[in-house]
PDB file of C-alpha atoms in Angstrom:
ATOM      1  CA  MET A   1     -18.343 -12.437  -5.373  1.00  0.00           C
ATOM      2  CA  ALA A   2     -22.034 -13.154  -4.805  1.00  0.00           C
ATOM      3  CA  GLY A   3     -23.921 -13.809  -7.990  1.00  0.00           C
ATOM      4  CA  THR A   4     -20.853 -14.783  -9.987  1.00  0.00           C
ATOM      5  CA  PRO A   5     -21.806 -17.651 -12.316  1.00  0.00           C
ATOM      6  CA  ARG A   6     -19.698 -20.782 -11.898  1.00  0.00           C
ATOM      7  CA  ILE A   7     -19.208 -22.585 -15.185  1.00  0.00           C
ATOM      8  CA  ALA A   8     -17.457 -25.890 -15.825  1.00  0.00           C
ATOM      9  CA  LEU A   9     -16.162 -26.303 -19.372  1.00  0.00           C
ATOM     10  CA  VAL A  10     -16.202 -30.071 -19.525  1.00  0.00           C
ATOM     11  CA  THR A  11     -13.344 -31.702 -21.397  1.00  0.00           C
ATOM     12  CA  TYR A  12     -11.278 -34.893 -21.519  1.00  0.00           C
ATOM     13  CA  ASP A  13      -8.010 -35.868 -19.893  1.00  0.00           C
ATOM     14  CA  PRO A  14      -5.411 -35.879 -22.705  1.00  0.00           C
ATOM     15  CA  GLY A  15      -3.116 -38.067 -20.649  1.00  0.00           C
ATOM     16  CA  GLY A  16      -0.127 -35.839 -20.133  1.00  0.00           C
ATOM     17  CA  VAL A  17      -0.037 -34.378 -23.631  1.00  0.00           C
ATOM     18  CA  GLU A  18      -1.399 -31.082 -24.882  1.00  0.00           C
ATOM     19  CA  SER A  19      -5.164 -30.980 -25.400  1.00  0.00           C
ATOM     20  CA  ARG A  20      -6.330 -30.857 -28.998  1.00  0.00           C
ATOM     21  CA  ASP A  21      -9.087 -28.377 -28.078  1.00  0.00           C
ATOM     22  CA  ARG A  22      -7.745 -25.067 -29.374  1.00  0.00           C
ATOM     23  CA  ASP A  23     -10.940 -23.261 -28.388  1.00  0.00           C
ATOM     24  CA  LEU A  24     -10.916 -24.214 -24.718  1.00  0.00           C
ATOM     25  CA  PRO A  25      -8.390 -21.650 -23.380  1.00  0.00           C
ATOM     26  CA  VAL A  26      -9.967 -18.943 -25.545  1.00  0.00           C
ATOM     27  CA  LEU A  27     -13.415 -19.639 -24.114  1.00  0.00           C
ATOM     28  CA  VAL A  28     -12.174 -19.920 -20.525  1.00  0.00           C
ATOM     29  CA  ASP A  29     -10.426 -16.541 -20.797  1.00  0.00           C
ATOM     30  CA  ALA A  30     -13.398 -14.864 -22.477  1.00  0.00           C
ATOM     31  CA  LEU A  31     -15.840 -16.090 -19.821  1.00  0.00           C
ATOM     32  CA  ARG A  32     -13.549 -14.941 -17.028  1.00  0.00           C
ATOM     33  CA  GLU A  33     -13.202 -11.526 -18.642  1.00  0.00           C
ATOM     34  CA  ALA A  34     -17.008 -11.380 -18.752  1.00  0.00           C
ATOM     35  CA  GLY A  35     -17.153 -11.913 -14.980  1.00  0.00           C
ATOM     36  CA  ALA A  36     -17.753 -15.647 -14.708  1.00  0.00           C
ATOM     37  CA  GLU A  37     -15.833 -18.129 -12.629  1.00  0.00           C
ATOM     38  CA  ALA A  38     -14.948 -20.568 -15.398  1.00  0.00           C
ATOM     39  CA  GLY A  39     -12.497 -23.408 -15.806  1.00  0.00           C
ATOM     40  CA  ALA A  40     -11.781 -26.576 -17.728  1.00  0.00           C
ATOM     41  CA  VAL A  41     -12.817 -29.745 -15.876  1.00  0.00           C
ATOM     42  CA  HIS A  42     -12.305 -33.392 -16.832  1.00  0.00           C
ATOM     43  CA  TRP A  43     -15.617 -35.214 -17.060  1.00  0.00           C
ATOM     44  CA  ASP A  44     -14.200 -38.347 -15.422  1.00  0.00           C
ATOM     45  CA  ASP A  45     -12.458 -36.621 -12.497  1.00  0.00           C
ATOM     46  CA  PRO A  46     -14.022 -38.237  -9.398  1.00  0.00           C
ATOM     47  CA  SER A  47     -13.044 -35.296  -7.178  1.00  0.00           C
ATOM     48  CA  VAL A  48     -15.232 -32.767  -9.012  1.00  0.00           C
ATOM     49  CA  HIS A  49     -18.272 -31.472  -7.101  1.00  0.00           C
ATOM     50  CA  TRP A  50     -20.651 -30.861 -10.023  1.00  0.00           C
ATOM     51  CA  ALA A  51     -23.385 -29.388  -7.822  1.00  0.00           C
ATOM     52  CA  GLY A  52     -21.060 -26.458  -7.179  1.00  0.00           C
ATOM     53  CA  PHE A  53     -21.477 -25.240 -10.757  1.00  0.00           C
ATOM     54  CA  ASP A  54     -24.344 -23.264 -12.255  1.00  0.00           C
ATOM     55  CA  LEU A  55     -23.651 -24.824 -15.648  1.00  0.00           C
ATOM     56  CA  ALA A  56     -21.678 -27.828 -16.871  1.00  0.00           C
ATOM     57  CA  LEU A  57     -21.000 -27.064 -20.523  1.00  0.00           C
ATOM     58  CA  ILE A  58     -19.803 -30.109 -22.449  1.00  0.00           C
ATOM     59  CA  ARG A  59     -17.042 -28.930 -24.714  1.00  0.00           C
ATOM     60  CA  SER A  60     -14.398 -31.453 -25.701  1.00  0.00           C
ATOM     61  CA  THR A  61     -15.092 -34.819 -24.064  1.00  0.00           C
ATOM     62  CA  TRP A  62     -13.431 -36.390 -27.070  1.00  0.00           C
ATOM     63  CA  ASP A  63     -12.881 -39.810 -25.509  1.00  0.00           C
ATOM     64  CA  TYR A  64     -16.551 -40.353 -24.693  1.00  0.00           C
ATOM     65  CA  SER A  65     -17.407 -42.492 -27.720  1.00  0.00           C
ATOM     66  CA  TRP A  66     -15.051 -45.248 -26.538  1.00  0.00           C
ATOM     67  CA  ARG A  67     -16.477 -45.104 -23.015  1.00  0.00           C
ATOM     68  CA  ALA A  68     -20.098 -44.544 -23.983  1.00  0.00           C
ATOM     69  CA  GLU A  69     -21.829 -46.226 -21.043  1.00  0.00           C
ATOM     70  CA  GLU A  70     -19.512 -44.597 -18.519  1.00  0.00           C
ATOM     71  CA  PHE A  71     -20.044 -41.199 -20.123  1.00  0.00           C
ATOM     72  CA  ALA A  72     -23.823 -41.591 -20.216  1.00  0.00           C
ATOM     73  CA  ALA A  73     -23.814 -42.501 -16.519  1.00  0.00           C
ATOM     74  CA  TRP A  74     -21.735 -39.393 -15.756  1.00  0.00           C
ATOM     75  CA  ALA A  75     -24.133 -37.191 -17.746  1.00  0.00           C
ATOM     76  CA  GLU A  76     -27.058 -38.663 -15.819  1.00  0.00           C
ATOM     77  CA  ARG A  77     -25.418 -37.897 -12.461  1.00  0.00           C
ATOM     78  CA  CYS A  78     -24.279 -34.438 -13.488  1.00  0.00           C
ATOM     79  CA  GLY A  79     -27.646 -33.463 -14.934  1.00  0.00           C
ATOM     80  CA  LYS A  80     -29.349 -34.238 -11.632  1.00  0.00           C
ATOM     81  CA  VAL A  81     -27.289 -31.724  -9.640  1.00  0.00           C
ATOM     82  CA  THR A  82     -26.685 -28.863 -12.085  1.00  0.00           C
ATOM     83  CA  ARG A  83     -27.686 -27.661 -15.512  1.00  0.00           C
ATOM     84  CA  LEU A  84     -26.009 -29.812 -18.148  1.00  0.00           C
ATOM     85  CA  ALA A  85     -25.716 -28.534 -21.704  1.00  0.00           C
ATOM     86  CA  ASN A  86     -26.775 -30.169 -23.767  1.00  0.00           C
ATOM     87  CA  PRO A  87     -29.283 -32.138 -21.612  1.00  0.00           C
ATOM     88  CA  VAL A  88     -28.731 -35.796 -20.768  1.00  0.00           C
ATOM     89  CA  ASP A  89     -31.607 -37.001 -22.989  1.00  0.00           C
ATOM     90  CA  VAL A  90     -29.911 -35.317 -25.939  1.00  0.00           C
ATOM     91  CA  VAL A  91     -26.570 -36.860 -24.984  1.00  0.00           C
ATOM     92  CA  ARG A  92     -28.066 -40.348 -24.902  1.00  0.00           C
ATOM     93  CA  TRP A  93     -29.899 -39.916 -28.217  1.00  0.00           C
ATOM     94  CA  ASN A  94     -26.976 -38.362 -30.066  1.00  0.00           C
ATOM     95  CA  ALA A  95     -24.312 -40.761 -28.771  1.00  0.00           C
ATOM     96  CA  ASP A  96     -25.614 -43.512 -31.050  1.00  0.00           C
ATOM     97  CA  LYS A  97     -25.400 -42.681 -34.750  1.00  0.00           C
ATOM     98  CA  ARG A  98     -28.501 -44.720 -35.436  1.00  0.00           C
ATOM     99  CA  TYR A  99     -30.104 -41.295 -35.090  1.00  0.00           C
ATOM    100  CA  LEU A 100     -29.331 -40.868 -38.821  1.00  0.00           C
ATOM    101  CA  GLY A 101     -31.940 -43.492 -39.599  1.00  0.00           C
ATOM    102  CA  ARG A 102     -34.413 -41.714 -37.357  1.00  0.00           C
ATOM    103  CA  LEU A 103     -33.747 -38.406 -39.109  1.00  0.00           C
ATOM    104  CA  ALA A 104     -34.404 -40.093 -42.451  1.00  0.00           C
ATOM    105  CA  GLU A 105     -37.661 -41.541 -41.102  1.00  0.00           C
ATOM    106  CA  ALA A 106     -38.660 -37.989 -40.136  1.00  0.00           C
ATOM    107  CA  GLY A 107     -38.128 -36.839 -43.720  1.00  0.00           C
ATOM    108  CA  VAL A 108     -34.761 -35.146 -43.185  1.00  0.00           C
ATOM    109  CA  PRO A 109     -32.275 -35.749 -46.045  1.00  0.00           C
ATOM    110  CA  ALA A 110     -29.499 -37.889 -44.553  1.00  0.00           C
ATOM    111  CA  VAL A 111     -26.749 -40.139 -45.841  1.00  0.00           C
ATOM    112  CA  PRO A 112     -28.334 -43.593 -46.410  1.00  0.00           C
ATOM    113  CA  THR A 113     -27.106 -45.858 -43.634  1.00  0.00           C
ATOM    114  CA  ARG A 114     -27.406 -49.542 -42.746  1.00  0.00           C
ATOM    115  CA  TYR A 115     -26.601 -50.915 -39.308  1.00  0.00           C
ATOM    116  CA  PHE A 116     -25.171 -54.283 -38.260  1.00  0.00           C
ATOM    117  CA  ALA A 117     -25.065 -55.067 -34.551  1.00  0.00           C
ATOM    118  CA  PRO A 118     -22.598 -57.582 -33.099  1.00  0.00           C
ATOM    119  CA  GLY A 119     -23.649 -61.009 -34.334  1.00  0.00           C
ATOM    120  CA  ASP A 120     -25.291 -59.692 -37.501  1.00  0.00           C
ATOM    121  CA  PRO A 121     -23.727 -60.739 -40.827  1.00  0.00           C
ATOM    122  CA  VAL A 122     -22.368 -57.612 -42.523  1.00  0.00           C
ATOM    123  CA  GLU A 123     -23.490 -57.260 -46.138  1.00  0.00           C
ATOM    124  CA  LEU A 124     -20.968 -55.305 -48.204  1.00  0.00           C
ATOM    125  CA  PRO A 125     -21.827 -53.775 -51.601  1.00  0.00           C
ATOM    126  CA  ALA A 126     -20.068 -55.022 -54.715  1.00  0.00           C
ATOM    127  CA  ASP A 127     -21.102 -52.217 -57.038  1.00  0.00           C
ATOM    128  CA  ARG A 128     -20.167 -48.986 -55.265  1.00  0.00           C
ATOM    129  CA  GLU A 129     -17.564 -47.312 -53.072  1.00  0.00           C
ATOM    130  CA  TYR A 130     -18.567 -47.425 -49.425  1.00  0.00           C
ATOM    131  CA  VAL A 131     -17.678 -46.412 -45.864  1.00  0.00           C
ATOM    132  CA  VAL A 132     -17.557 -48.586 -42.756  1.00  0.00           C
ATOM    133  CA  LYS A 133     -17.541 -46.965 -39.299  1.00  0.00           C
ATOM    134  CA  PRO A 134     -18.984 -47.470 -35.804  1.00  0.00           C
ATOM    135  CA  THR A 135     -22.225 -46.008 -34.481  1.00  0.00           C
ATOM    136  CA  SER A 136     -20.212 -44.669 -31.545  1.00  0.00           C
ATOM    137  CA  GLY A 137     -17.193 -42.766 -32.782  1.00  0.00           C
ATOM    138  CA  ALA A 138     -15.608 -39.376 -33.324  1.00  0.00           C
ATOM    139  CA  GLY A 139     -12.808 -37.836 -35.344  1.00  0.00           C
ATOM    140  CA  ALA A 140     -13.070 -40.563 -38.032  1.00  0.00           C
ATOM    141  CA  ARG A 141     -11.695 -43.194 -35.623  1.00  0.00           C
ATOM    142  CA  TYR A 142     -12.447 -46.719 -36.839  1.00  0.00           C
ATOM    143  CA  ALA A 143     -13.748 -45.274 -40.127  1.00  0.00           C
ATOM    144  CA  ALA A 144     -12.525 -46.320 -43.563  1.00  0.00           C
ATOM    145  CA  ARG A 145     -13.419 -45.935 -47.212  1.00  0.00           C
ATOM    146  CA  TYR A 146     -13.385 -48.972 -49.515  1.00  0.00           C
ATOM    147  CA  PRO A 147     -13.577 -49.352 -53.307  1.00  0.00           C
ATOM    148  CA  ALA A 148     -16.411 -51.327 -54.854  1.00  0.00           C
ATOM    149  CA  GLY A 149     -15.921 -55.030 -54.393  1.00  0.00           C
ATOM    150  CA  GLU A 150     -13.242 -54.787 -51.688  1.00  0.00           C
ATOM    151  CA  ARG A 151     -14.129 -57.256 -48.962  1.00  0.00           C
ATOM    152  CA  ASP A 152     -11.176 -58.640 -47.024  1.00  0.00           C
ATOM    153  CA  ALA A 153     -10.055 -55.478 -45.208  1.00  0.00           C
ATOM    154  CA  ALA A 154     -13.651 -54.364 -44.623  1.00  0.00           C
ATOM    155  CA  VAL A 155     -14.585 -57.749 -43.154  1.00  0.00           C
ATOM    156  CA  ARG A 156     -11.596 -57.637 -40.809  1.00  0.00           C
ATOM    157  CA  GLN A 157     -12.626 -54.157 -39.697  1.00  0.00           C
ATOM    158  CA  ALA A 158     -16.217 -55.217 -39.067  1.00  0.00           C
ATOM    159  CA  GLU A 159     -15.090 -58.310 -37.155  1.00  0.00           C
ATOM    160  CA  ARG A 160     -12.855 -56.255 -34.881  1.00  0.00           C
ATOM    161  CA  MET A 161     -15.592 -53.679 -34.265  1.00  0.00           C
ATOM    162  CA  HIS A 162     -18.107 -56.406 -33.424  1.00  0.00           C
ATOM    163  CA  ALA A 163     -15.589 -58.068 -31.103  1.00  0.00           C
ATOM    164  CA  GLU A 164     -15.242 -54.758 -29.252  1.00  0.00           C
ATOM    165  CA  GLY A 165     -19.009 -54.363 -28.978  1.00  0.00           C
ATOM    166  CA  PHE A 166     -19.536 -51.734 -31.667  1.00  0.00           C
ATOM    167  CA  THR A 167     -22.430 -51.673 -34.109  1.00  0.00           C
ATOM    168  CA  VAL A 168     -21.193 -51.307 -37.685  1.00  0.00           C
ATOM    169  CA  MET A 169     -22.495 -48.532 -39.915  1.00  0.00           C
ATOM    170  CA  LEU A 170     -22.382 -49.001 -43.692  1.00  0.00           C
ATOM    171  CA  GLN A 171     -22.821 -45.988 -45.982  1.00  0.00           C
ATOM    172  CA  PRO A 172     -22.259 -45.295 -49.669  1.00  0.00           C
ATOM    173  CA  TYR A 173     -19.263 -43.051 -50.215  1.00  0.00           C
ATOM    174  CA  LEU A 174     -20.757 -39.865 -51.608  1.00  0.00           C
ATOM    175  CA  THR A 175     -18.284 -38.628 -54.205  1.00  0.00           C
ATOM    176  CA  GLY A 176     -19.635 -35.092 -53.865  1.00  0.00           C
ATOM    177  CA  ILE A 177     -17.435 -34.865 -50.756  1.00  0.00           C
ATOM    178  CA  ASP A 178     -14.358 -34.944 -52.984  1.00  0.00           C
ATOM    179  CA  THR A 179     -15.657 -31.969 -54.955  1.00  0.00           C
ATOM    180  CA  HIS A 180     -17.696 -29.925 -52.495  1.00  0.00           C
ATOM    181  CA  GLY A 181     -16.222 -31.015 -49.181  1.00  0.00           C
ATOM    182  CA  GLU A 182     -18.166 -31.252 -45.950  1.00  0.00           C
ATOM    183  CA  ARG A 183     -19.957 -28.187 -44.533  1.00  0.00           C
ATOM    184  CA  ALA A 184     -20.418 -27.653 -40.815  1.00  0.00           C
ATOM    185  CA  LEU A 185     -23.189 -25.283 -39.725  1.00  0.00           C
ATOM    186  CA  GLN A 186     -22.722 -24.216 -36.123  1.00  0.00           C
ATOM    187  CA  PHE A 187     -25.651 -23.103 -33.975  1.00  0.00           C
ATOM    188  CA  PHE A 188     -25.420 -21.536 -30.527  1.00  0.00           C
ATOM    189  CA  GLY A 189     -28.158 -20.117 -28.355  1.00  0.00           C
ATOM    190  CA  GLY A 190     -30.751 -21.132 -30.915  1.00  0.00           C
ATOM    191  CA  ARG A 191     -29.304 -19.269 -33.895  1.00  0.00           C
ATOM    192  CA  LEU A 192     -26.748 -19.811 -36.610  1.00  0.00           C
ATOM    193  CA  LEU A 193     -23.325 -18.888 -35.279  1.00  0.00           C
ATOM    194  CA  HIS A 194     -21.067 -19.528 -38.256  1.00  0.00           C
ATOM    195  CA  ALA A 195     -20.260 -22.175 -40.846  1.00  0.00           C
ATOM    196  CA  SER A 196     -17.122 -23.886 -42.095  1.00  0.00           C
ATOM    197  CA  ARG A 197     -16.091 -26.154 -44.931  1.00  0.00           C
ATOM    198  CA  LYS A 198     -13.454 -28.909 -44.918  1.00  0.00           C
ATOM    199  CA  GLY A 199     -12.071 -31.387 -47.402  1.00  0.00           C
ATOM    200  CA  ALA A 200     -12.558 -35.145 -47.531  1.00  0.00           C
ATOM    201  CA  VAL A 201     -11.340 -36.935 -44.405  1.00  0.00           C
ATOM    202  CA  LEU A 202     -11.253 -40.523 -45.670  1.00  0.00           C
ATOM    203  CA  ALA A 203      -8.571 -41.092 -48.291  1.00  0.00           C
ATOM    204  CA  PRO A 204      -8.678 -44.332 -50.292  1.00  0.00           C
ATOM    205  CA  GLY A 205      -6.463 -47.018 -48.823  1.00  0.00           C
ATOM    206  CA  THR A 206      -6.116 -45.432 -45.373  1.00  0.00           C
ATOM    207  CA  PRO A 207      -6.507 -48.141 -42.710  1.00  0.00           C
ATOM    208  CA  TYR A 208      -9.489 -47.766 -40.410  1.00  0.00           C
ATOM    209  CA  ASP A 209      -7.273 -47.718 -37.307  1.00  0.00           C
ATOM    210  CA  ALA A 210      -4.825 -45.130 -38.663  1.00  0.00           C
ATOM    211  CA  ASP A 211      -4.765 -41.605 -37.266  1.00  0.00           C
ATOM    212  CA  LYS A 212      -6.593 -39.187 -39.539  1.00  0.00           C
ATOM    213  CA  VAL A 213      -6.744 -35.423 -39.938  1.00  0.00           C
ATOM    214  CA  ALA A 214     -10.267 -34.729 -38.733  1.00  0.00           C
ATOM    215  CA  HIS A 215     -10.674 -31.297 -40.354  1.00  0.00           C
ATOM    216  CA  PRO A 216      -8.465 -31.010 -43.456  1.00  0.00           C
ATOM    217  CA  GLY A 217      -8.400 -27.677 -45.228  1.00  0.00           C
ATOM    218  CA  LEU A 218     -10.906 -26.066 -42.874  1.00  0.00           C
ATOM    219  CA  GLN A 219     -12.080 -22.639 -44.007  1.00  0.00           C
ATOM    220  CA  PRO A 220     -14.985 -20.265 -43.352  1.00  0.00           C
ATOM    221  CA  TRP A 221     -18.115 -20.960 -45.364  1.00  0.00           C
ATOM    222  CA  GLU A 222     -21.289 -19.049 -46.199  1.00  0.00           C
ATOM    223  CA  PRO A 223     -24.127 -21.585 -46.075  1.00  0.00           C
ATOM    224  CA  THR A 224     -26.639 -21.710 -48.884  1.00  0.00           C
ATOM    225  CA  ALA A 225     -30.370 -21.410 -48.269  1.00  0.00           C
ATOM    226  CA  ALA A 226     -30.739 -25.127 -49.006  1.00  0.00           C
ATOM    227  CA  GLU A 227     -28.026 -26.034 -46.476  1.00  0.00           C
ATOM    228  CA  LEU A 228     -29.584 -23.863 -43.786  1.00  0.00           C
ATOM    229  CA  ASP A 229     -33.003 -25.400 -44.488  1.00  0.00           C
ATOM    230  CA  VAL A 230     -31.733 -28.976 -44.096  1.00  0.00           C
ATOM    231  CA  ALA A 231     -29.811 -28.076 -40.940  1.00  0.00           C
ATOM    232  CA  GLU A 232     -32.854 -26.477 -39.337  1.00  0.00           C
ATOM    233  CA  ARG A 233     -35.040 -29.456 -40.300  1.00  0.00           C
ATOM    234  CA  ALA A 234     -32.530 -31.808 -38.687  1.00  0.00           C
ATOM    235  CA  LEU A 235     -32.528 -29.832 -35.442  1.00  0.00           C
ATOM    236  CA  ALA A 236     -36.327 -29.680 -35.440  1.00  0.00           C
ATOM    237  CA  ALA A 237     -36.434 -33.485 -35.700  1.00  0.00           C
ATOM    238  CA  VAL A 238     -34.548 -34.070 -32.427  1.00  0.00           C
ATOM    239  CA  PRO A 239     -37.017 -35.930 -30.173  1.00  0.00           C
ATOM    240  CA  GLY A 240     -38.778 -33.936 -27.497  1.00  0.00           C
ATOM    241  CA  GLN A 241     -37.875 -30.556 -28.985  1.00  0.00           C
ATOM    242  CA  PRO A 242     -35.186 -30.016 -26.320  1.00  0.00           C
ATOM    243  CA  GLU A 243     -33.539 -26.698 -25.643  1.00  0.00           C
ATOM    244  CA  LEU A 244     -30.195 -27.021 -27.421  1.00  0.00           C
ATOM    245  CA  LEU A 245     -27.558 -24.577 -26.258  1.00  0.00           C
ATOM    246  CA  TYR A 246     -25.277 -25.632 -29.108  1.00  0.00           C
ATOM    247  CA  ALA A 247     -25.396 -27.851 -32.189  1.00  0.00           C
ATOM    248  CA  ARG A 248     -23.361 -28.563 -35.282  1.00  0.00           C
ATOM    249  CA  VAL A 249     -24.918 -29.983 -38.418  1.00  0.00           C
ATOM    250  CA  ASP A 250     -22.434 -31.576 -40.829  1.00  0.00           C
ATOM    251  CA  LEU A 251     -23.684 -31.648 -44.410  1.00  0.00           C
ATOM    252  CA  VAL A 252     -22.475 -33.233 -47.643  1.00  0.00           C
ATOM    253  CA  THR A 253     -23.797 -33.184 -51.189  1.00  0.00           C
ATOM    254  CA  GLY A 254     -26.023 -36.151 -51.990  1.00  0.00           C
ATOM    255  CA  PRO A 255     -26.386 -38.003 -55.304  1.00  0.00           C
ATOM    256  CA  ASP A 256     -29.165 -35.595 -56.274  1.00  0.00           C
ATOM    257  CA  GLY A 257     -26.879 -32.593 -55.828  1.00  0.00           C
ATOM    258  CA  GLU A 258     -28.721 -31.435 -52.715  1.00  0.00           C
ATOM    259  CA  PRO A 259     -27.342 -31.216 -49.156  1.00  0.00           C
ATOM    260  CA  CYS A 260     -27.922 -34.068 -46.745  1.00  0.00           C
ATOM    261  CA  VAL A 261     -26.932 -34.699 -43.137  1.00  0.00           C
ATOM    262  CA  MET A 262     -23.666 -36.573 -42.568  1.00  0.00           C
ATOM    263  CA  GLU A 263     -23.698 -36.074 -38.808  1.00  0.00           C
ATOM    264  CA  LEU A 264     -25.635 -34.133 -36.193  1.00  0.00           C
ATOM    265  CA  GLU A 265     -23.222 -33.133 -33.426  1.00  0.00           C
ATOM    266  CA  LEU A 266     -25.072 -32.329 -30.202  1.00  0.00           C
ATOM    267  CA  ILE A 267     -22.607 -33.534 -27.563  1.00  0.00           C
ATOM    268  CA  GLU A 268     -19.072 -32.212 -28.012  1.00  0.00           C
ATOM    269  CA  PRO A 269     -18.736 -30.499 -31.393  1.00  0.00           C
ATOM    270  CA  ASN A 270     -15.586 -28.555 -32.112  1.00  0.00           C
ATOM    271  CA  LEU A 271     -16.691 -24.914 -32.385  1.00  0.00           C
ATOM    272  CA  PHE A 272     -13.729 -23.777 -34.534  1.00  0.00           C
ATOM    273  CA  LEU A 273     -13.622 -20.463 -32.667  1.00  0.00           C
ATOM    274  CA  TRP A 274      -9.992 -20.098 -33.708  1.00  0.00           C
ATOM    275  CA  LEU A 275     -11.291 -19.854 -37.283  1.00  0.00           C
ATOM    276  CA  HIS A 276     -14.217 -17.600 -36.336  1.00  0.00           C
ATOM    277  CA  PRO A 277     -12.961 -15.291 -33.544  1.00  0.00           C
ATOM    278  CA  GLU A 278     -15.852 -12.920 -34.203  1.00  0.00           C
ATOM    279  CA  SER A 279     -18.169 -15.577 -32.748  1.00  0.00           C
ATOM    280  CA  VAL A 280     -16.540 -15.634 -29.295  1.00  0.00           C
ATOM    281  CA  PRO A 281     -18.662 -12.788 -27.819  1.00  0.00           C
ATOM    282  CA  LYS A 282     -21.868 -14.461 -29.051  1.00  0.00           C
ATOM    283  CA  VAL A 283     -20.881 -17.755 -27.453  1.00  0.00           C
ATOM    284  CA  VAL A 284     -19.993 -16.032 -24.172  1.00  0.00           C
ATOM    285  CA  GLU A 285     -23.346 -14.229 -24.145  1.00  0.00           C
ATOM    286  CA  ALA A 286     -25.279 -17.451 -24.689  1.00  0.00           C
ATOM    287  CA  VAL A 287     -23.271 -19.392 -22.097  1.00  0.00           C
ATOM    288  CA  LEU A 288     -23.769 -16.716 -19.449  1.00  0.00           C
ATOM    289  CA  ALA A 289     -27.482 -16.658 -20.170  1.00  0.00           C
ATOM    290  CA  ALA A 290     -27.623 -20.461 -19.815  1.00  0.00           C
ATOM    291  CA  ALA A 291     -25.782 -20.259 -16.489  1.00  0.00           C
ATOM    292  CA  GLY A 292     -28.261 -17.529 -15.441  1.00  0.00           C
TER     293      GLY A 292
END
């Protein structure tokens, strides 16, 4: 039918197993019911004609962080022939977690982070619990929590990450996570959509290369005024003031008892629509408007 918006919900190839994206079939069905021609498409499928879509909506490209250069090249190509959400400049900026340092420089409360590129000696703290993870990662892959003074396992992790080309991130483990959890504030179409809270992901003694439950104990959450303020400040600090169709701001409680940014998810954040079904119509409305 003429005028029917064509929307690609961009995802990953799970390799013959069931996709972990519980929201994808819900969103595909809801968009089709709203009159769109929508479907799930693998970002790395060479047969896809991206120019045939009015909107390529990145949803669950959850293997991108291990294929960062390939993914960035795809986003560049796709963004030249159709509308890509979020835009390619945002994808490039957000794919490298050194953005946390840039947020801090802009005055946004963020988890203190040090970075060690391949070849740099990694300096590990002896007086506090800490976290080691890569600047390109998702779902707590290659992330581990170490007690104060632990060196051997952390050094082996850093050496492997450097050997594979990853920059190492070093952060203090903020114990407020154990008490208050991690809060995820979801934005869509420029406004707060919903919020969720989950428990601590990194258990002491869990190897960095072990599978982890990415969202333990997830439950709906009503964000505080302070949390909403920090989230909005983080989004305002994204370079170039781009138009963000979607965003998720992950917050934890800092040493001062105030919220600070753990991660700013602007590429492929899980929307948790299965937990917030009331948000589906709002997402559909915003996606259709973006495909306009």
